[in-house]
Coordinates of C-alpha atoms in Angstrom, one line a residue:
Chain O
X1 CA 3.3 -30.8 -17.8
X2 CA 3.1 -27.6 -20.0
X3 CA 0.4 -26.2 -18.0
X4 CA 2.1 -27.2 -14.7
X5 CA 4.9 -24.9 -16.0
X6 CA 2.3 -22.4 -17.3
X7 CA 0.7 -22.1 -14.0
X8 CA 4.2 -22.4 -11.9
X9 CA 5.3 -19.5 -14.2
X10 CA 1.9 -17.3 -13.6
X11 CA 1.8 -17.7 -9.9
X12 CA 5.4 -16.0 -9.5
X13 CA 4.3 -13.7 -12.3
X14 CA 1.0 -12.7 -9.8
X15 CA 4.1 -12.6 -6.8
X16 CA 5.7 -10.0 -8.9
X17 CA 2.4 -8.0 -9.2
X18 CA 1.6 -8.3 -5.9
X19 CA 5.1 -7.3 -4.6
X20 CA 5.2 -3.7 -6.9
X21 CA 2.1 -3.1 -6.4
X22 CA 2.1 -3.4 -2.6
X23 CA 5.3 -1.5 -2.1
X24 CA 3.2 1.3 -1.1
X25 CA 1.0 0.2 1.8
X26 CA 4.1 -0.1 3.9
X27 CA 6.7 2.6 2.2
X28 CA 4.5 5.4 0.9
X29 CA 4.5 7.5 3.9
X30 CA 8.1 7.3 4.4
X31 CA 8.9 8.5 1.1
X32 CA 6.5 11.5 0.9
X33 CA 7.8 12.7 3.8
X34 CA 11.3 11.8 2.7
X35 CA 12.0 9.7 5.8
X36 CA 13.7 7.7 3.4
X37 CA 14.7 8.3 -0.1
X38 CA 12.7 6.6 -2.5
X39 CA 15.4 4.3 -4.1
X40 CA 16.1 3.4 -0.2
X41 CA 12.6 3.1 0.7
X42 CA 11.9 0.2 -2.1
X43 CA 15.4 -1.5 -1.8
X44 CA 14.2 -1.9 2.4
X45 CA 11.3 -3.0 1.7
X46 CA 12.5 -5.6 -0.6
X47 CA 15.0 -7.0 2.1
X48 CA 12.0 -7.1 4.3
X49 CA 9.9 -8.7 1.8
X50 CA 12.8 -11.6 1.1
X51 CA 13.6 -11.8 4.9
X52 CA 9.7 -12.2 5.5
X53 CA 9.2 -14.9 3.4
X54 CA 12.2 -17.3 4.9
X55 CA 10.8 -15.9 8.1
X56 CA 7.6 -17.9 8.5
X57 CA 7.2 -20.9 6.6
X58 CA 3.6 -22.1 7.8
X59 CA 2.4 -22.0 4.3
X60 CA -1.4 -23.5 3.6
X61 CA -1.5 -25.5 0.0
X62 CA -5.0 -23.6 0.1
X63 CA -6.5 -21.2 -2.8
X64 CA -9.7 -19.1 -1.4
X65 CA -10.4 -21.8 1.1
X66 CA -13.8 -21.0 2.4
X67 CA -15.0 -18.9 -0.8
X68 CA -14.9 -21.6 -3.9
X69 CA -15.5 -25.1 -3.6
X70 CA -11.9 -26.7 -3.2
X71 CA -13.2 -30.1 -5.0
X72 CA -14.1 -28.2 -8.3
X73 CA -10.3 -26.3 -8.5
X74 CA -8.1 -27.7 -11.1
X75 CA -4.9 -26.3 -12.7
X76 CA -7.1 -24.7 -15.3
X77 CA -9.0 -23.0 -13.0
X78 CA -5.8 -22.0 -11.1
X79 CA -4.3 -20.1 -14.3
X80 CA -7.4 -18.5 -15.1
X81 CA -7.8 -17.3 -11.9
X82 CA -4.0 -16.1 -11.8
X83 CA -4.6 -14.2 -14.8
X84 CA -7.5 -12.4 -13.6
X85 CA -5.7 -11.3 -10.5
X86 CA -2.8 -10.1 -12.3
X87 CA -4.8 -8.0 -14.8
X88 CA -6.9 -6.7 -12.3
X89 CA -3.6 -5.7 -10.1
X90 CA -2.0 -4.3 -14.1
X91 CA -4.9 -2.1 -14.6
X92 CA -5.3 -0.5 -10.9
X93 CA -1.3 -0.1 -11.0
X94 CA -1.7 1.6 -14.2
X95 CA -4.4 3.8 -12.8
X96 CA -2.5 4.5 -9.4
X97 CA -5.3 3.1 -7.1
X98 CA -4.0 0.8 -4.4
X99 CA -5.9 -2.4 -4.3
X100 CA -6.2 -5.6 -3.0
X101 CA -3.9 -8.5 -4.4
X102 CA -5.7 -11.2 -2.9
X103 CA -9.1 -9.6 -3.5
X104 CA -8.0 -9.5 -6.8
X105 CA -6.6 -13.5 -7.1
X106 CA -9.8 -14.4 -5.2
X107 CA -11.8 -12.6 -7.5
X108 CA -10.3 -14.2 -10.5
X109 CA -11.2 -17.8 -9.0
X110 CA -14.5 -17.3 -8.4
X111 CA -14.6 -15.9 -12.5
X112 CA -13.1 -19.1 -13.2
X113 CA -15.1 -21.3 -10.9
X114 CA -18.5 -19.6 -11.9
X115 CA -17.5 -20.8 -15.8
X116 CA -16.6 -24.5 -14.8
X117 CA -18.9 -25.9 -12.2
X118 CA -21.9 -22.8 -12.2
X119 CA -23.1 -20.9 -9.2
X120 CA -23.0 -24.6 -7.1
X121 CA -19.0 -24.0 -7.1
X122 CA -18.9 -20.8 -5.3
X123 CA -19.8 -20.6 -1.3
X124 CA -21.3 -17.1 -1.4
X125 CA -21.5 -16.3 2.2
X126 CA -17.7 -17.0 2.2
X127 CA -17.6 -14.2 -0.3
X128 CA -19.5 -12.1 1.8
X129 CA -18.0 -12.7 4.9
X130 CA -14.2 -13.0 3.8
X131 CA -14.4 -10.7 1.0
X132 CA -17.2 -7.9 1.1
X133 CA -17.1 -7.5 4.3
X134 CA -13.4 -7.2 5.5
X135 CA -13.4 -4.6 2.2
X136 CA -15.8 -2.0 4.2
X137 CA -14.7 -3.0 7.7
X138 CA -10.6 -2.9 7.2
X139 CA -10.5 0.8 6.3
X140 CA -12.9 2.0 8.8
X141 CA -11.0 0.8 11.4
X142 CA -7.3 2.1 10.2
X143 CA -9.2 5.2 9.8
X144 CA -10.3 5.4 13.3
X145 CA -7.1 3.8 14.7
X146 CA -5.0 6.4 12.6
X147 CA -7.4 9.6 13.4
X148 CA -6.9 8.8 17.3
X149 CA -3.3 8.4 16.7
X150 CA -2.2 11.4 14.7
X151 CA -4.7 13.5 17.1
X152 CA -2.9 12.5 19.9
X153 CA 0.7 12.9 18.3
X154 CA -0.5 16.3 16.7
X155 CA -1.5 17.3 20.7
X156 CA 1.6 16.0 22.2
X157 CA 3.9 17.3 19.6
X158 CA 2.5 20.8 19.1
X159 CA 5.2 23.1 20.9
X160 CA 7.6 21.1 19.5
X161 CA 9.9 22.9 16.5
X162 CA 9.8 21.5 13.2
X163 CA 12.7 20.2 12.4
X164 CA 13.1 18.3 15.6
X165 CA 9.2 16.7 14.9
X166 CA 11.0 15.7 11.0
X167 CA 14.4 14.4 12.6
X168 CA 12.8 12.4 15.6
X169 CA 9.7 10.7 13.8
X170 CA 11.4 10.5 10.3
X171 CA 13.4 7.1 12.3
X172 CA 10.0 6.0 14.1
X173 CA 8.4 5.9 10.5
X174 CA 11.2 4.1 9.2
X175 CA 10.5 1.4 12.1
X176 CA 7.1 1.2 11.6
X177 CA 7.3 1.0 8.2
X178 CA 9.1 -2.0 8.0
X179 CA 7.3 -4.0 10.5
X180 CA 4.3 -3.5 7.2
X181 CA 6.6 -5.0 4.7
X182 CA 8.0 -7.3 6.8
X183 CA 4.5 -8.8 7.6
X184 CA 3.8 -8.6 3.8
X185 CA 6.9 -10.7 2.9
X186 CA 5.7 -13.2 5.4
X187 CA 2.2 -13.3 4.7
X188 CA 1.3 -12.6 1.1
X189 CA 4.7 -14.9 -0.6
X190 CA 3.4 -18.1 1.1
X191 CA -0.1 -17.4 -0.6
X192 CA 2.0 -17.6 -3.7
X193 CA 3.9 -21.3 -2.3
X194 CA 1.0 -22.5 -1.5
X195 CA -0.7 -22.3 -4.9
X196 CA 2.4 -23.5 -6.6
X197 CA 2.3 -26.8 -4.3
X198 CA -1.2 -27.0 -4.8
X199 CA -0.4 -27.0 -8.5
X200 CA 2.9 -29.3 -8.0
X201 CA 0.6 -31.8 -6.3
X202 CA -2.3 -31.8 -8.6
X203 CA 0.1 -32.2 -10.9
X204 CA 1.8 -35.0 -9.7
X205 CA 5.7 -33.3 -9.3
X206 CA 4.6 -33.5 -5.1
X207 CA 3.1 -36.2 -2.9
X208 CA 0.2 -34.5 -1.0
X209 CA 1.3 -34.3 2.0
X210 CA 5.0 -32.7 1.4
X211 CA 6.8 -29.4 2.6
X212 CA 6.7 -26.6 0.5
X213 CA 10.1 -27.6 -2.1
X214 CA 13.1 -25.4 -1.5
X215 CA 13.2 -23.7 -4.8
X216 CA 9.5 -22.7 -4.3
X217 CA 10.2 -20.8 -1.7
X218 CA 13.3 -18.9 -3.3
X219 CA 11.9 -18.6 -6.6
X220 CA 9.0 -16.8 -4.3
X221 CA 11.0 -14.8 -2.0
X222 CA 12.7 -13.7 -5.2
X223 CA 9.8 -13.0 -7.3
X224 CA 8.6 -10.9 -4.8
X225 CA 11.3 -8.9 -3.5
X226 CA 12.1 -8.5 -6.9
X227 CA 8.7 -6.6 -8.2
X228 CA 8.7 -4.8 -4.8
X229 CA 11.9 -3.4 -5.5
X230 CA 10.8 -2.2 -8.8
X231 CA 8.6 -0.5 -7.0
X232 CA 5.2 0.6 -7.9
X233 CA 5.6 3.9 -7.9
X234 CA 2.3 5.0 -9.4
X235 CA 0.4 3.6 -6.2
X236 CA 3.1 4.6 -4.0
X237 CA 2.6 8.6 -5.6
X238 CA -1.2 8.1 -4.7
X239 CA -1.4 6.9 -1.1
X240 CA 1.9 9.1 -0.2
X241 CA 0.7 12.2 -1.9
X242 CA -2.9 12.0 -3.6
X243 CA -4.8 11.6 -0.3
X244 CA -2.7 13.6 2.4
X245 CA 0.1 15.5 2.4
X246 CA 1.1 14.1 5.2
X247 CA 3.9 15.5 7.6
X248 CA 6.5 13.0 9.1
X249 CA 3.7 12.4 12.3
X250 CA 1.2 11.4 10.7
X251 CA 2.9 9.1 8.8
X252 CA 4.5 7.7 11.8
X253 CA 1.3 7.4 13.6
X254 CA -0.9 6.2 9.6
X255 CA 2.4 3.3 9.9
X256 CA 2.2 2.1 12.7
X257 CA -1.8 1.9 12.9
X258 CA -1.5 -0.4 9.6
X259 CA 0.9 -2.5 11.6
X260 CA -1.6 -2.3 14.6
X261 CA -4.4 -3.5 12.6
X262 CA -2.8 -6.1 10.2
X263 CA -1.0 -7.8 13.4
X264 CA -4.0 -7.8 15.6
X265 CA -6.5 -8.6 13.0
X266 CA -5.2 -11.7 12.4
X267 CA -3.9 -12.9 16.6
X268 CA -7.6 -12.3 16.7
X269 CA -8.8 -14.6 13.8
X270 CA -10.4 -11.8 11.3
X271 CA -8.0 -11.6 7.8
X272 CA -7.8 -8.2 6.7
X273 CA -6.4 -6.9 3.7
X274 CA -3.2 -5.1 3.9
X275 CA -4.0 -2.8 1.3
X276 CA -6.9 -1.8 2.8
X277 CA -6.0 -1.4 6.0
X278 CA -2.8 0.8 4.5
X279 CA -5.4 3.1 2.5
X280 CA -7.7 3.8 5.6
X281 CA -4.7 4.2 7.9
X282 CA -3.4 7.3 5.2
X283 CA -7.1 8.9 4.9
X284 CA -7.1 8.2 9.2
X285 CA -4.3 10.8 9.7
X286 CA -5.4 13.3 7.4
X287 CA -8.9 13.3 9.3
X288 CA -7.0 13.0 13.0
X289 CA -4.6 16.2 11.7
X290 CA -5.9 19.6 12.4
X291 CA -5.9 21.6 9.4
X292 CA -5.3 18.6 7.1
X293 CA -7.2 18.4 4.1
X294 CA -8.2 14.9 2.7
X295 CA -8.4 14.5 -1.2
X296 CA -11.8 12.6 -0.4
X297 CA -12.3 12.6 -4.6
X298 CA -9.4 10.2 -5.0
X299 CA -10.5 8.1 -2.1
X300 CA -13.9 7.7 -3.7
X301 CA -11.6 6.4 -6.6
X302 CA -10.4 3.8 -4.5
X303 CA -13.4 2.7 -2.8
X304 CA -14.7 2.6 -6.4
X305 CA -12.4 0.2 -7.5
X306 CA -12.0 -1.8 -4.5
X307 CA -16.2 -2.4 -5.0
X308 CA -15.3 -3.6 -8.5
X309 CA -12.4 -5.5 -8.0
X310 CA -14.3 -9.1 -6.9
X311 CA -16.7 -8.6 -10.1
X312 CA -13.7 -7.3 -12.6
X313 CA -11.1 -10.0 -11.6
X314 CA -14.1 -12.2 -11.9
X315 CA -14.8 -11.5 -15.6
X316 CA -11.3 -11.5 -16.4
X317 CA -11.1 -14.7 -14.8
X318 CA -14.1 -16.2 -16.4
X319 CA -12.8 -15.4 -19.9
X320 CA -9.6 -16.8 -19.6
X321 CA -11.4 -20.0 -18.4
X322 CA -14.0 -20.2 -21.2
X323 CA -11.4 -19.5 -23.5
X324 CA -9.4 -22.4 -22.2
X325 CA -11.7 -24.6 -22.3
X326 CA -13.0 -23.4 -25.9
X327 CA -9.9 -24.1 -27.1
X328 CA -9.6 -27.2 -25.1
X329 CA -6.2 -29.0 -24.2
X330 CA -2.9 -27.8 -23.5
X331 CA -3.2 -24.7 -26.2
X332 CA -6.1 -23.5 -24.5
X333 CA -3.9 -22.6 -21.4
X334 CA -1.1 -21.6 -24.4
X335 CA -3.1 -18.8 -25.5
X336 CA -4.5 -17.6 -22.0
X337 CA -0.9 -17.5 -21.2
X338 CA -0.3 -15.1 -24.5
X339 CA -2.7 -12.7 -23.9
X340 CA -1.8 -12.8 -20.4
X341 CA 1.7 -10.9 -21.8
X342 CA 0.1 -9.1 -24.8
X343 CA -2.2 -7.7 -21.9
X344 CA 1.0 -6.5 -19.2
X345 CA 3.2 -5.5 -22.6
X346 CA -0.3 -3.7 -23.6
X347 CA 0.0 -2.0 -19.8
X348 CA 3.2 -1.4 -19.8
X349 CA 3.3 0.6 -22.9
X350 CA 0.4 3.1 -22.1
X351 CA 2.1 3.5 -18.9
X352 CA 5.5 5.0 -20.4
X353 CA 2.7 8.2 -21.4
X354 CA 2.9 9.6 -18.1
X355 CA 6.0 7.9 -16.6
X356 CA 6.5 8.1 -12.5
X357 CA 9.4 6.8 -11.4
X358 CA 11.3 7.5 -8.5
X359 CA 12.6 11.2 -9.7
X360 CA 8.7 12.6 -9.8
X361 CA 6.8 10.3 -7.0
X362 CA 7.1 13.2 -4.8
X363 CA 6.0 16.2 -7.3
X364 CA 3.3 17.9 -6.6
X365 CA -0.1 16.2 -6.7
X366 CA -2.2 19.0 -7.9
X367 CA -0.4 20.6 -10.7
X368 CA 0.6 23.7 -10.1
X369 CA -1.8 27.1 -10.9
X370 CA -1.3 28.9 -13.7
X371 CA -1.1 32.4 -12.8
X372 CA -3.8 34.2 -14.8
X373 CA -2.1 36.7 -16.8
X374 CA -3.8 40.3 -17.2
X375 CA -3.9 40.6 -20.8
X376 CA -1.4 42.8 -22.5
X377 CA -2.8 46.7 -22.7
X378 CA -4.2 47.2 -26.0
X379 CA -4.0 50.8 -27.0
X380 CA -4.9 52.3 -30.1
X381 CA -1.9 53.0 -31.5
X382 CA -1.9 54.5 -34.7
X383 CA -0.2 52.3 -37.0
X384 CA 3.5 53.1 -37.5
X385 CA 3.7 54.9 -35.2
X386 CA 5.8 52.2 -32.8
X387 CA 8.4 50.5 -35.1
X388 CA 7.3 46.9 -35.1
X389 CA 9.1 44.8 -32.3
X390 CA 9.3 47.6 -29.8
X391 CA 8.3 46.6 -26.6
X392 CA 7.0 50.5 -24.9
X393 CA 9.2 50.8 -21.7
X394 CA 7.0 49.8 -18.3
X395 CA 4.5 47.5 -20.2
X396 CA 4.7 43.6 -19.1
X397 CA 5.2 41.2 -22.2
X398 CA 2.4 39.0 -22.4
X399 CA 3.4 35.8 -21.1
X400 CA 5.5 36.3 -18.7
X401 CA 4.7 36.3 -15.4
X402 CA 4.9 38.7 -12.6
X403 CA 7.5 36.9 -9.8
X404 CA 5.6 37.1 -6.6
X405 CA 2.4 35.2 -8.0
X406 CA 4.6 31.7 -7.5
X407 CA 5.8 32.3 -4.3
X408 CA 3.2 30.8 -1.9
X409 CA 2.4 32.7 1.2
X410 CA 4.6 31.5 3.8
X411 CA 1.2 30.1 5.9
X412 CA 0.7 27.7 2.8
X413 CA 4.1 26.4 3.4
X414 CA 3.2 23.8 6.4
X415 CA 0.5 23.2 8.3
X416 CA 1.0 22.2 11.4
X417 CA -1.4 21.6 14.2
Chain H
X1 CA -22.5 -12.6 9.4
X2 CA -19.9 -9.9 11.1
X3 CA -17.7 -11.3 14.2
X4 CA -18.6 -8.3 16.1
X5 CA -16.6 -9.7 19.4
X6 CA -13.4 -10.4 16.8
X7 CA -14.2 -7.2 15.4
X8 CA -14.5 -5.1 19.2
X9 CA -11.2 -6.8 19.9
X10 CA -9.4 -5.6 16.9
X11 CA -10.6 -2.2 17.6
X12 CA -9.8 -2.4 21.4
X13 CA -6.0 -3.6 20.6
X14 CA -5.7 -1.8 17.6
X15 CA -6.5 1.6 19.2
X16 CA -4.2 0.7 22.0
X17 CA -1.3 -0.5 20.1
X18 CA -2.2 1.3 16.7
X19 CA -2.7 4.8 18.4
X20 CA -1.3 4.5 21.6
X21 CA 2.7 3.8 20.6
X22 CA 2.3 6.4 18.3
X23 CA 1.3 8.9 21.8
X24 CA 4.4 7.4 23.8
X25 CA 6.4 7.8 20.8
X26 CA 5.4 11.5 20.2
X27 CA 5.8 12.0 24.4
X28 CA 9.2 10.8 24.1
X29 CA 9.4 13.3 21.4
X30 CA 7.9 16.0 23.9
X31 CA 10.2 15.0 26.8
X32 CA 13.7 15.0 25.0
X33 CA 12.7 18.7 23.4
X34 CA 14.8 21.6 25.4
X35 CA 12.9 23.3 26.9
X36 CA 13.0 27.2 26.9
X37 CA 12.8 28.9 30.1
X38 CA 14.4 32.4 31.4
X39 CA 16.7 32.6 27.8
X40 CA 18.0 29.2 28.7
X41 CA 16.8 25.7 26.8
X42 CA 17.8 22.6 28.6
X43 CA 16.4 19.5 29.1
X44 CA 16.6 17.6 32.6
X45 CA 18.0 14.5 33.7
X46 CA 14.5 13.4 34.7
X47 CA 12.8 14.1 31.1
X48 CA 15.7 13.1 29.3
X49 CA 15.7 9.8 31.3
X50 CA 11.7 9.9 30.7
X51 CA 12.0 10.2 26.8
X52 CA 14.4 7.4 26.3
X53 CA 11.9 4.9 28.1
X54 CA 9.7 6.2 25.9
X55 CA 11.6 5.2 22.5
X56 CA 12.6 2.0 24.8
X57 CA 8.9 0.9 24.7
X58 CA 8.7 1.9 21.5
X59 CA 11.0 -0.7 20.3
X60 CA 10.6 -3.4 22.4
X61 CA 7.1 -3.0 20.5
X62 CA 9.4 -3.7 17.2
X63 CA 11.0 -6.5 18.6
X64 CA 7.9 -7.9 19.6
X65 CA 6.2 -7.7 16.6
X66 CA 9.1 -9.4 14.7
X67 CA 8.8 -12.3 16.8
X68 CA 4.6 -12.7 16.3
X69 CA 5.7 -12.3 12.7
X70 CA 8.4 -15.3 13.0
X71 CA 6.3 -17.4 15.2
X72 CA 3.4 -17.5 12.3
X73 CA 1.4 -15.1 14.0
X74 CA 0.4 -13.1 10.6
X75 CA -1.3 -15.8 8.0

């Protein structure tokens, strides 16, 4: 019963993650291009993540069907697996990199699989073909999708003024952008219901064959919306500002490719990960955008992590299942569950170093130049003769800076194709 | 190992959907812009007409996609 609770209590735990750390995929655009403010952006997608999940209820009491062996899960092997996807999403949230949640949750059942049953429990073409692959294919396809997009809008748009581009596509972002979260509440809080039922039957609290319970689905809905509106602003600060600076078109068009993607992807049977899909649709309108520049050194970043996340969620997994069962018995999953907090209070803390929050998401990404200063003129001056302190009229104090050197030239100011 | 004929569809009704409400959303844009000509900016009747099916499209799209969302379509 304890580790019914334990693993009831992880799951919405990983629902929180995934919620803040997701926030991004569908509101990042429209709060660097300040569509939306960013208080408004998260509170929106919240709704929409708690209105998705009532929306559809055709939840699967399935955990990485297709990619572990679904004989060889028990609860143990769900809570070490839950607390190698929730690391996993700590640590990239801490870094700013958007990744995967279910990558991650998949990752961390395969850890924990490996440990109980060996090699025989994991069905590695599954993890090719539903993991691996979808990871290279799902951004090269927003990419595309996005590039084509933004070209097209850049084209169309280009005698049009500025400020009528910001006021007309600022609303079409907003639109876009919550079809993305509304497709994340529905999708990604019934992974969660289904793995509290799972648990609920293995544990006996739920005949097999029953409906998801009603408070499942609230305390999901909840969980969710609640960590979404939190808001994780680090990842939202790296895929609205660290790869693009992106105008109010090209999020409009990066949006709404996502939402393209993710919605045909699966009518046509091929899972996808939102996250991934998000991240190529962003880079896809800075290489569709005339004159854009792409941060391609923080995308590498990301496709870094994403490579590692199967492996590092894995580990993280298999420790907390060897641990477990080292222990054996119900403190086993008592002190898997400890660290599990020692590890997000551990997180949490190094985070509070360089706080962002909703006041700095939108600061500049590259911090800003410091003017190089022509060193003070050092003339031989006979001592005392200049009373100590003087300043000689016309000379420029060192340290201070002359005016003009912050004011960018006006060309720097947009870009627009 | 890859679906490629899932895969070519994706792309097919991704571009179209993904890249191509994005174009009648930036045309509507386009169309409901004055238009400067002889000192004067106006827009017609015609364009303005124009641009408003444009958006219309645009969010029947919306529409649309809530209701493949409600109907399970996502999972």
């Amino acid at each position: 019963m304890t580790l019914l609770v334990l693993v009831v209590m992880t799951a919405l735990a990983f629902d929180f993650t995934n919620g803040f750390h997701d926030t991004g995929n569908a509101m990042a655009t429209s709060i660097a291009t300040r569509a939306l403010k960013p208080k408004a952006a998260v509170t929106l997608s919240a709704v929409l993540n708690l209105v998705g999940a009532f929306l559809s209820l055709a939840v699967a009491a399935t955990i990485a069907k297709g990619i572990v062996d679904a004989n060889v899960i028990t609860l143990e092997v769900v809570l070490a697996g839950l607390v190698g996807g929730i690391v996993w999403n700590l640590l990239t949230w801490l870094f700013g990199i958007p990744s995967s949640s279910s990558h991650a949750l998949v990752g961390g059942m395969v850890g924990a699989v490996l440990v109980h049953v060996g090699t025989s429990g994991v069905i590695w073409s599954g993890v090719v073909s539903k993991v691996v692959l979808p990871a290279l294919i799902a951004p090269t396809l927003a990419i595309v999708v996005a590039a084509v997009g933004t070209w097209v809008v850049a084209r169309l748009t280009r005698n049009v003024p500025a400020e009528v581009q910001d006021r007309t596509f600022r609303w079409g972002q907003i639109g876009s952008a919550s079809l993305v979260s509304l497709a994340h509440g529905t999708n990604d809080a019934q992974k969660s219901m289904g793995i509290i039922l799972l648990a609920l039957i293995a544990g006996g609290q739920a005949s097999a064959d029953s409906g998801v319970p009603f408070w499942v689905i609230i305390a999901c809905a909840s969980f969710m919306a609640a960590g979404t509106y939190i808001g994780g602003w680090r990842v939202i600060r790296t895929l609205g500002k660290g790869l693009v600076e992106i105008d109010s078109r090209q999020g409009l068009a990066a949006e709404t490719s996502s939402a393209a993607v993710i919605f045909m992807s699966s009518f046509f049977g091929y899972s996808l990960s939102t996250t991934h899909v998000a991240t190529g649709s962003v880079l896809g309108s800075g290489v569709g955008m005339p004159g854009a520049q792409v941060r391609w050194g923080v995308a590498k970043k990301m496709f870094l992590a994403w490579i590692v996340t199967l492996p590092a969620a894995g580990a993280v997994g298999a420790i907390c299942y060897g641990l477990q069962h080292w222990i054996s018995g119900t403190a086993g999953s008592v002190v898997v569950f400890a660290l599990l907090i020692a590890t997000s209070v551990w997180v949490f803390v190094h985070s509070r170093r360089a706080p962002v929050n909703s006041k700095n998401v939108n600061d500049e990404w590259d911090a800003p130049e410091v003017p190089s200063v022509s060193p003070a003129p050092v003339t031989a001056v006979p001592a005392g003769s200049v009373p100590a302190g003087s300043v000689p009229a016309g000379s420029v104090p060192a340290g201070s800076v002359s005016v003009p050197a912050f004011v960018p030239a006006s060309e720097l100011y947009e870009v627009r194709g | 190992m890859i679906e490629w004929e899932a895969l070519g569809s994706v792309l097919v009704a991704g571009l179209i959907l993904g890249a191509g409400l994005p174009a009648l959303f930036a045309l509507g844009v386009k169309m409901i812009t004055p238009v400067t000509a002889d000192g004067v900016s106006y827009v017609s009747p015609v364009r303005r007409l124009l641009g408003y099916l444009c958006f219309a499209i645009c969010i029947l799209a919306v529409v649309l996609g809530v209701v493949f969302l409600a109907h399970g379509g996502h999972s």
